[in-house]
CSV table of C-alpha atoms and ligand atoms in Angstrom, one decimal:
chain,number,residue,atom,x,y,z
A,1,UNK,CA,18.4,-5.4,-22.9
A,2,UNK,CA,16.4,-2.5,-21.4
A,3,UNK,CA,12.9,-3.3,-20.6
A,4,UNK,CA,10.1,-1.5,-18.9
A,5,UNK,CA,8.5,-3.8,-16.3
A,6,UNK,CA,5.0,-3.2,-15.2
A,7,UNK,CA,3.6,-5.4,-12.5
A,8,UNK,CA,0.1,-5.3,-11.2
A,9,UNK,CA,-1.1,-7.6,-8.6
A,10,UNK,CA,-4.6,-8.5,-7.7
A,11,UNK,CA,-6.6,-11.1,-5.9
A,12,UNK,CA,-10.0,-12.4,-6.5
A,13,UNK,CA,-10.2,-15.0,-3.8
A,14,UNK,CA,-12.7,-15.3,-1.1
A,15,UNK,CA,-11.6,-16.8,2.1
A,16,UNK,CA,-13.0,-17.1,5.5
A,17,UNK,CA,-13.5,-19.3,8.5
A,18,UNK,CA,-16.1,-21.5,7.0
A,19,UNK,CA,-15.4,-22.0,3.4
A,20,UNK,CA,-13.0,-21.2,0.7
A,21,UNK,CA,-14.2,-20.3,-2.7
A,22,UNK,CA,-12.4,-19.0,-5.6
A,23,UNK,CA,-13.5,-17.6,-8.8
A,24,UNK,CA,-12.0,-15.7,-11.8
A,25,UNK,CA,-8.6,-17.2,-11.2
A,26,UNK,CA,-7.8,-16.8,-14.9
A,27,UNK,CA,-8.7,-13.2,-14.9
A,28,UNK,CA,-6.2,-10.9,-16.5
A,29,UNK,CA,-6.5,-7.3,-15.5
A,30,UNK,CA,-5.2,-6.1,-18.8
A,31,UNK,CA,-8.2,-7.8,-20.5
A,32,UNK,CA,-10.6,-6.3,-18.1
A,33,UNK,CA,-13.6,-4.6,-19.6
A,34,UNK,CA,-14.2,-1.7,-17.3
A,35,UNK,CA,-17.7,-1.2,-18.6
A,36,UNK,CA,-19.0,-4.7,-17.8
A,37,UNK,CA,-19.4,-6.1,-14.3
A,38,UNK,CA,-18.1,-9.6,-13.9
A,39,UNK,CA,-19.1,-9.7,-10.2
A,40,UNK,CA,-22.8,-9.1,-10.9
A,41,UNK,CA,-22.7,-6.5,-8.2
A,42,UNK,CA,-22.0,-2.9,-8.0
A,43,UNK,CA,-18.5,-2.0,-7.4
A,44,UNK,CA,-17.6,1.6,-6.6
A,45,UNK,CA,-16.9,4.2,-9.2
A,46,UNK,CA,-13.4,4.7,-10.3
A,47,UNK,CA,-11.2,6.9,-8.3
A,48,UNK,CA,-9.9,10.2,-9.7
A,49,UNK,CA,-6.8,10.2,-12.0
A,50,UNK,CA,-3.3,9.7,-10.5
A,51,UNK,CA,-2.6,12.0,-7.7
A,52,UNK,CA,-0.6,15.2,-7.7
A,53,UNK,CA,1.8,15.3,-4.8
A,54,UNK,CA,-0.1,15.6,-1.5
A,55,UNK,CA,-0.2,19.1,0.0
A,56,UNK,CA,2.5,19.4,2.7
A,57,UNK,CA,3.6,21.6,5.5
A,58,UNK,CA,6.9,23.5,5.3
A,59,UNK,CA,10.0,21.3,5.4
A,60,UNK,CA,11.5,20.5,8.8
A,61,UNK,CA,15.2,21.1,9.0
A,62,UNK,CA,17.8,18.4,9.8
A,63,UNK,CA,18.4,20.3,13.1
A,64,UNK,CA,14.7,20.0,14.0
A,65,UNK,CA,14.9,16.3,13.4
A,66,UNK,CA,17.8,16.2,15.9
A,67,UNK,CA,20.0,15.1,13.1
A,68,UNK,CA,23.5,15.9,12.1
A,69,UNK,CA,24.2,18.0,8.9
A,70,UNK,CA,21.7,19.5,6.5
A,71,UNK,CA,19.1,18.3,4.1
A,72,UNK,CA,20.9,20.3,1.4
A,73,UNK,CA,24.2,18.3,2.0
A,74,UNK,CA,23.8,15.2,4.1
A,75,UNK,CA,21.5,14.8,7.0
A,76,UNK,CA,22.0,11.8,9.3
A,77,UNK,CA,19.2,10.9,11.8
A,78,UNK,CA,20.3,9.0,14.8
A,79,UNK,CA,17.4,9.4,17.2
A,80,UNK,CA,13.9,8.0,17.2
A,81,UNK,CA,11.3,10.6,16.3
A,82,UNK,CA,7.6,10.3,17.3
A,83,UNK,CA,5.5,12.7,15.2
A,84,UNK,CA,1.8,13.4,15.8
A,85,UNK,CA,1.1,15.3,12.6
A,86,UNK,CA,2.1,15.4,8.9
A,87,UNK,CA,5.8,15.8,8.2
A,88,UNK,CA,7.6,17.1,5.1
A,89,UNK,CA,11.3,16.9,4.5
A,90,UNK,CA,12.8,18.6,1.4
A,91,UNK,CA,16.4,19.2,0.4
A,92,UNK,CA,19.0,19.1,-2.3
A,93,UNK,CA,21.2,16.6,-0.5
A,94,UNK,CA,21.0,13.1,1.1
A,95,UNK,CA,19.1,11.7,4.0
A,96,UNK,CA,20.4,8.8,6.0
A,97,UNK,CA,18.2,7.2,8.6
A,98,UNK,CA,20.8,5.4,10.7
A,99,UNK,CA,20.7,1.8,12.1
A,100,UNK,CA,17.7,1.0,14.2
A,101,UNK,CA,16.2,4.5,14.1
A,102,UNK,CA,12.4,4.7,14.1
A,103,UNK,CA,10.5,7.6,12.5
A,104,UNK,CA,6.9,7.2,13.5
A,105,UNK,CA,3.6,8.9,13.2
A,106,UNK,CA,1.3,6.3,14.5
A,107,UNK,CA,-1.9,8.1,13.6
A,108,UNK,CA,-4.3,7.0,10.8
A,109,UNK,CA,-3.6,9.0,7.5
A,110,UNK,CA,-0.6,10.8,9.0
A,111,UNK,CA,1.6,11.5,6.1
A,112,UNK,CA,5.4,11.6,5.9
A,113,UNK,CA,6.8,13.1,2.7
A,114,UNK,CA,10.5,13.0,1.8
A,115,UNK,CA,11.6,15.0,-1.2
A,116,UNK,CA,15.3,15.0,-1.7
A,117,UNK,CA,17.6,15.3,-4.8
A,118,UNK,CA,20.3,13.0,-3.5
A,119,UNK,CA,20.1,9.6,-1.8
A,120,UNK,CA,17.7,8.3,0.8
A,121,UNK,CA,19.2,5.5,2.9
A,122,UNK,CA,17.5,3.4,5.4
A,123,UNK,CA,20.2,1.6,7.3
A,124,UNK,CA,19.8,-1.9,8.9
A,125,UNK,CA,16.6,-2.1,11.0
A,126,UNK,CA,15.7,1.6,10.4
A,127,UNK,CA,11.9,2.0,10.3
A,128,UNK,CA,9.3,4.4,9.0
A,129,UNK,CA,5.8,4.0,10.3
A,130,UNK,CA,2.9,6.3,9.2
A,131,UNK,CA,-0.4,6.2,7.3
A,132,UNK,CA,1.0,7.6,4.0
A,133,UNK,CA,4.7,7.6,3.0
A,134,UNK,CA,5.5,9.6,-0.1
A,135,UNK,CA,9.1,9.5,-1.2
A,136,UNK,CA,10.9,11.3,-4.1
A,137,UNK,CA,14.6,10.8,-4.2
A,138,UNK,CA,17.6,10.6,-6.6
A,139,UNK,CA,18.6,7.1,-5.3
A,140,UNK,CA,17.1,5.0,-2.5
A,141,UNK,CA,18.7,2.2,-0.6
A,142,UNK,CA,16.7,0.2,1.9
A,143,UNK,CA,19.1,-2.1,3.7
A,144,UNK,CA,18.0,-5.5,4.7
A,145,UNK,CA,16.0,-5.3,8.0
A,146,UNK,CA,14.7,-1.8,7.2
A,147,UNK,CA,10.9,-1.4,7.0
A,148,UNK,CA,8.4,1.1,5.7
A,149,UNK,CA,5.2,0.1,7.4
A,150,UNK,CA,1.8,1.7,6.8
A,151,UNK,CA,-0.1,-1.3,7.9
A,152,UNK,CA,-3.6,-0.6,9.3
A,153,UNK,CA,-3.1,3.2,9.3
A,154,UNK,CA,-5.4,4.2,6.4
A,155,UNK,CA,-7.3,7.4,6.2
A,156,UNK,CA,-10.5,7.6,4.3
A,157,UNK,CA,-10.7,5.6,1.1
A,158,UNK,CA,-11.8,7.5,-2.0
A,159,UNK,CA,-15.2,9.1,-1.9
A,160,UNK,CA,-18.1,7.0,-2.9
A,161,UNK,CA,-16.1,3.8,-2.7
A,162,UNK,CA,-17.9,1.0,-0.7
A,163,UNK,CA,-14.9,-0.9,0.5
A,164,UNK,CA,-16.5,-1.4,3.9
A,165,UNK,CA,-19.4,-3.7,3.8
A,166,UNK,CA,-22.7,-2.1,4.8
A,167,UNK,CA,-24.2,-4.8,6.8
A,168,UNK,CA,-22.9,-5.6,10.3
A,169,UNK,CA,-21.8,-9.1,9.5
A,170,UNK,CA,-18.1,-8.9,10.1
A,171,UNK,CA,-17.2,-8.8,6.4
A,172,UNK,CA,-13.7,-8.0,5.3
A,173,UNK,CA,-12.8,-4.6,3.6
A,174,UNK,CA,-12.4,-4.5,-0.2
A,175,UNK,CA,-9.9,-2.7,-2.4
A,176,UNK,CA,-7.8,-4.5,-5.0
A,177,UNK,CA,-9.8,-7.6,-4.3
A,178,UNK,CA,-13.1,-8.0,-2.6
A,179,UNK,CA,-13.3,-8.6,1.1
A,180,UNK,CA,-14.5,-12.0,2.3
A,181,UNK,CA,-17.8,-12.7,3.9
A,182,UNK,CA,-18.4,-15.5,6.3
A,183,UNK,CA,-22.2,-15.3,6.4
A,184,UNK,CA,-24.1,-18.3,5.2
A,185,UNK,CA,-27.0,-17.3,3.0
A,186,UNK,CA,-29.0,-20.1,1.6
A,187,UNK,CA,-30.7,-17.9,-0.9
A,188,UNK,CA,-27.4,-16.9,-2.6
A,189,UNK,CA,-24.6,-18.7,-4.3
A,190,UNK,CA,-21.4,-18.6,-2.2
A,191,UNK,CA,-19.7,-16.4,-4.8
A,192,UNK,CA,-22.4,-13.8,-4.5
A,193,UNK,CA,-21.8,-13.4,-0.8
A,194,UNK,CA,-18.9,-10.9,-0.5
A,195,UNK,CA,-17.5,-8.4,1.9
A,196,UNK,CA,-16.4,-4.9,0.8
A,197,UNK,CA,-16.2,-3.9,-2.8
A,198,UNK,CA,-13.2,-3.2,-5.0
A,199,UNK,CA,-12.4,0.3,-6.1
A,200,UNK,CA,-9.7,2.6,-7.7
A,201,UNK,CA,-9.7,0.9,-11.1
A,202,UNK,CA,-8.6,4.0,-12.9
A,203,UNK,CA,-5.4,4.3,-11.0
A,204,UNK,CA,-4.2,0.7,-11.4
A,205,UNK,CA,-0.8,1.8,-12.8
A,206,UNK,CA,-0.3,4.4,-10.1
A,207,UNK,CA,-2.2,3.2,-7.1
A,208,UNK,CA,-2.5,5.7,-4.2
A,209,UNK,CA,-5.7,4.8,-2.4
A,210,UNK,CA,-6.1,3.8,1.2
A,211,UNK,CA,-7.5,0.4,2.0
A,212,UNK,CA,-10.9,0.2,3.8
A,213,UNK,CA,-12.1,-0.9,7.2
A,214,UNK,CA,-13.6,-4.3,7.7
A,215,UNK,CA,-17.1,-4.2,9.2
A,216,UNK,CA,-18.0,-5.0,12.7
A,217,UNK,CA,-20.4,-7.9,13.7
A,218,UNK,CA,-22.5,-5.4,15.6
A,219,UNK,CA,-23.5,-1.8,15.3
A,220,UNK,CA,-22.4,-0.7,18.7
A,221,UNK,CA,-18.8,-1.8,18.7
A,222,UNK,CA,-16.2,-1.0,16.1
A,223,UNK,CA,-14.5,-4.4,15.7
A,224,UNK,CA,-13.4,-4.1,12.1
A,225,UNK,CA,-9.7,-3.9,11.2
A,226,UNK,CA,-8.5,-0.6,9.7
A,227,UNK,CA,-7.4,-0.4,6.1
A,228,UNK,CA,-3.8,-0.4,4.9
A,229,UNK,CA,-2.0,2.9,4.2
A,230,UNK,CA,-0.2,3.9,1.1
A,231,UNK,CA,3.5,4.0,0.0
A,232,UNK,CA,4.7,6.0,-3.1
A,233,UNK,CA,8.3,5.7,-4.1
A,234,UNK,CA,9.6,7.8,-7.0
A,235,UNK,CA,13.3,7.1,-7.4
A,236,UNK,CA,15.1,8.8,-10.2
A,237,UNK,CA,18.0,6.4,-10.7
A,238,UNK,CA,18.5,3.3,-8.6
A,239,UNK,CA,16.3,1.7,-6.0
A,240,UNK,CA,18.1,-0.8,-3.9
A,241,UNK,CA,15.1,-2.6,-2.3
A,242,UNK,CA,16.4,-5.1,0.3
A,243,UNK,CA,14.1,-3.9,3.0
A,244,UNK,CA,10.4,-4.5,3.5
A,245,UNK,CA,7.4,-2.4,2.3
A,246,UNK,CA,4.2,-3.2,4.2
A,247,UNK,CA,0.8,-1.7,3.4
A,248,UNK,CA,-1.3,-4.5,4.8
A,249,UNK,CA,-4.8,-4.2,6.1
A,250,UNK,CA,-5.2,-4.1,9.9
A,251,UNK,CA,-6.2,-7.3,11.8
A,252,UNK,CA,-9.6,-7.5,13.5
A,253,UNK,CA,-10.5,-9.9,16.3
A,254,UNK,CA,-13.1,-12.6,15.8
A,255,UNK,CA,-15.8,-10.0,16.0
A,256,UNK,CA,-14.9,-8.0,12.9
A,257,UNK,CA,-13.7,-8.2,9.3
A,258,UNK,CA,-10.1,-7.5,8.5
A,259,UNK,CA,-9.1,-4.3,6.8
A,260,UNK,CA,-8.2,-4.3,3.1
A,261,UNK,CA,-4.6,-3.8,1.9
A,262,UNK,CA,-3.5,-0.3,0.9
A,263,UNK,CA,-1.4,0.8,-2.1
A,264,UNK,CA,2.3,0.6,-3.0
A,265,UNK,CA,3.7,2.3,-6.1
A,266,UNK,CA,7.3,2.1,-7.1
A,267,UNK,CA,8.9,4.0,-10.0
A,268,UNK,CA,12.5,3.8,-10.7
A,269,UNK,CA,15.0,3.5,-13.6
A,270,UNK,CA,16.7,0.5,-12.0
A,271,UNK,CA,15.6,-1.7,-9.1
A,272,UNK,CA,17.9,-4.2,-7.4
A,273,UNK,CA,17.6,-6.2,-4.2
A,274,UNK,CA,14.9,-8.7,-3.3
A,275,UNK,CA,13.0,-7.4,-0.4
A,276,UNK,CA,9.4,-8.0,0.6
A,277,UNK,CA,6.6,-5.9,-0.7
A,278,UNK,CA,3.1,-6.6,0.7
A,279,UNK,CA,-0.4,-5.0,0.5
A,280,UNK,CA,-2.4,-8.0,1.9
A,281,UNK,CA,-5.7,-7.9,3.6
A,282,UNK,CA,-5.9,-8.2,7.4
A,283,UNK,CA,-7.2,-11.2,9.4
A,284,UNK,CA,-10.5,-11.2,11.1
A,285,UNK,CA,-13.9,-12.9,11.3
A,286,UNK,CA,-13.7,-12.6,7.5
A,287,UNK,CA,-10.4,-11.6,5.8
A,288,UNK,CA,-9.8,-8.3,4.2
A,289,UNK,CA,-9.2,-8.1,0.4
A,290,UNK,CA,-5.8,-7.5,-1.0
A,291,UNK,CA,-4.6,-4.0,-1.9
A,292,UNK,CA,-2.7,-2.8,-5.0
A,293,UNK,CA,0.9,-2.9,-5.9
A,294,UNK,CA,2.4,-1.4,-9.1
A,295,UNK,CA,6.0,-1.4,-10.0
A,296,UNK,CA,7.3,0.6,-12.9
A,297,UNK,CA,11.0,0.1,-13.5
A,298,UNK,CA,13.1,0.4,-16.5
A,299,UNK,CA,15.3,-2.5,-15.6
A,300,UNK,CA,14.8,-4.9,-12.8
A,301,UNK,CA,17.5,-7.2,-11.5
A,302,UNK,CA,16.5,-9.2,-8.5
A,303,UNK,CA,13.1,-10.6,-7.7
A,304,UNK,CA,11.2,-9.0,-4.8
A,305,UNK,CA,8.7,-11.1,-3.1
A,306,UNK,CA,5.2,-9.6,-3.7
A,307,UNK,CA,2.2,-10.2,-1.5
A,308,UNK,CA,-1.3,-8.8,-2.2
A,309,UNK,CA,-3.4,-11.7,-1.1
A,310,UNK,CA,-6.4,-11.8,1.0
A,311,UNK,CA,-5.6,-13.1,4.5
A,312,UNK,CA,-5.8,-16.8,5.4
A,313,UNK,CA,-5.2,-18.9,2.3
A,314,UNK,CA,-5.2,-17.3,-1.0
A,315,UNK,CA,-3.4,-16.8,-4.3
A,316,UNK,CA,-2.2,-13.6,-5.8
A,317,UNK,CA,-2.5,-13.1,-9.5
A,318,UNK,CA,0.5,-11.5,-11.0
A,319,UNK,CA,0.7,-10.0,-14.4
A,320,UNK,CA,4.1,-9.0,-15.7
A,321,UNK,CA,4.5,-7.3,-19.0
A,322,UNK,CA,7.8,-6.8,-20.7
A,323,UNK,CA,7.3,-4.0,-23.2
B,1,NAG,C1,10.0,18.4,-4.4
B,1,NAG,O1,10.8,19.6,-4.2
B,1,NAG,C2,10.8,20.4,-5.4
B,1,NAG,C3,11.7,21.6,-5.2
B,1,NAG,O2,13.0,21.1,-4.8
B,1,NAG,C4,9.5,20.8,-5.9
B,1,NAG,O3,9.5,21.5,-7.1
B,1,NAG,C5,8.6,19.6,-6.0
B,1,NAG,O4,7.2,19.9,-6.2
B,1,NAG,C6,8.6,18.7,-4.7
B,1,NAG,N1,7.9,17.5,-4.9
B,1,NAG,C7,7.0,17.1,-4.0
B,1,NAG,C8,6.4,15.8,-4.3
B,1,NAG,O5,6.7,17.7,-3.0
B,2,NAG,C1,18.3,24.3,0.8
B,2,NAG,O1,18.3,24.9,-0.5
B,2,NAG,C2,17.2,25.5,-0.9
B,2,NAG,C3,17.4,26.0,-2.3
B,2,NAG,O2,18.0,25.1,-3.1
B,2,NAG,C4,16.8,26.7,0.0
B,2,NAG,O3,15.6,27.3,-0.3
B,2,NAG,C5,16.7,26.2,1.5
B,2,NAG,O4,16.5,27.2,2.3
B,2,NAG,C6,18.0,25.4,1.8
B,2,NAG,N1,17.8,24.8,3.1
B,2,NAG,C7,18.7,24.8,4.1
B,2,NAG,C8,18.3,24.2,5.4
B,2,NAG,O5,19.8,25.4,3.9
B,3,NAG,C1,4.4,8.4,20.4
B,3,NAG,O1,3.5,9.4,21.0
B,3,NAG,C2,2.2,8.9,21.2
B,3,NAG,C3,1.3,10.1,21.7
B,3,NAG,O2,2.0,11.2,21.9
B,3,NAG,C4,2.3,7.8,22.3
B,3,NAG,O3,1.0,7.3,22.5
B,3,NAG,C5,3.2,6.7,21.8
B,3,NAG,O4,3.4,5.7,22.8
B,3,NAG,C6,4.5,7.3,21.4
B,3,NAG,N1,5.3,6.2,20.7
B,3,NAG,C7,6.6,6.0,20.9
B,3,NAG,C8,7.2,4.9,20.2
B,3,NAG,O5,7.2,6.6,21.7
B,4,NAG,C1,22.6,7.4,-7.9
B,4,NAG,O1,23.7,6.6,-7.7
B,4,NAG,C2,24.6,6.4,-8.9
B,4,NAG,C3,25.6,5.4,-8.5
B,4,NAG,O2,26.1,5.6,-7.3
B,4,NAG,C4,25.2,7.8,-9.2
B,4,NAG,O3,26.0,7.6,-10.4
B,4,NAG,C5,24.0,8.7,-9.5
B,4,NAG,O4,24.5,10.0,-9.8
B,4,NAG,C6,23.1,8.8,-8.3
B,4,NAG,N1,21.9,9.6,-8.7
B,4,NAG,C7,21.6,10.7,-8.0
B,4,NAG,C8,20.4,11.4,-8.5
B,4,NAG,O5,22.1,11.0,-7.0
B,5,NAG,C1,3.8,-3.0,11.0
B,5,NAG,O1,2.8,-2.3,11.7
B,5,NAG,C2,1.8,-3.1,12.3
B,5,NAG,C3,0.7,-2.2,12.9
B,5,NAG,O2,1.2,-1.1,13.5
B,5,NAG,C4,2.4,-4.0,13.3
B,5,NAG,O3,1.5,-4.9,13.9
B,5,NAG,C5,3.5,-4.8,12.7
B,5,NAG,O4,4.2,-5.6,13.7
B,5,NAG,C6,4.5,-3.9,12.0
B,5,NAG,N1,5.5,-4.8,11.2
B,5,NAG,C7,6.7,-4.5,11.2
B,5,NAG,C8,7.6,-5.5,10.4
B,5,NAG,O5,7.2,-3.5,11.7
């Protein structure tokens, strides 16, 4: 039987060093009334509609990547590459990132876009590291041990979002879930003391927002963890997902809140392989909130492991709809 599987993951847990409180654990996102406010607090306005492909520089060639072949036939990359600015790769062929090869742009919001008609293969222990990884491919195969990692490399979250708490109290960043706060306030109920707000409600099905920074415990030093980056995977036919996709929030020390998780969107006709997919909040004085993960596949075969929790102890809420 063919089925369209839609999965959204959210967290509404509140965890920190001093206490653990949970609320809204029975909350289903599909029942959510966007006009009401269950948190009795302002959360940020919705983000704009699903993104059009990000603007990109001209495509690099296989040769410029020190690879063998051509992006219009098959390009094989066998050398680590360390980029310092946005990268765009386009072609009508295949791209193989060979065993153990690292493509890295370790700069917040640095984007790596791969747009190929054929197959993208990440061989064993191949790694892509950037702030935003946007992939369009005919087929994609991420072998066990391969990693796409945008952890802690967020650029700016959507305008007007308030994912970073205002007060310098070391609160966690918010995004899919609220950040935690570890400040004791006798005048408030524990569930009213939060870190950063949630945002991007309008793009739940196609999340593509950065996570937010956690806040520092003092104004002078920037101790908060950075938000998680974003991963977009649009695979025409088969996505063999044995590798790991990480869009976690960055960790902070004990003097700052963890960053919130970023976004992961996967669209494919068929998804196989049970890799790990995570957009969790970072650790810190107070933990960052979870990010967003959405998987839209026509037929799904093996179960991936999903993580979108707030750091420390928490529980992810998973909604799976077979249409
Ligand atoms: C991918 O490349 C095609 C041309 O081959 C172009 O039409 C399309 O806009 C590109 N997509 C992205 C996301 O850049
Ligand atoms: C690949 O093919 C496209 C058209 O399909 C062409 O514009 C581009 O120059 C070719 N690139 C290379 C490296 O041959
Ligand atoms: C990549 O380049 C940056 C700056 O040019 C440098 O700080 C970093 O160590 C390099 N990383 C690797 C893995 O070579
Ligand atoms: C994806 O892989 C399948 C099976 O190997 C193949 O039949 C199909 O043509 C491929 N799709 C693309 C777009 O390359
Ligand atoms: C992902 O990136 C983060 C931050 O750069 C790093 O701490 C972590 O070890 C990486 N994880 C993997 C599996 O590469």
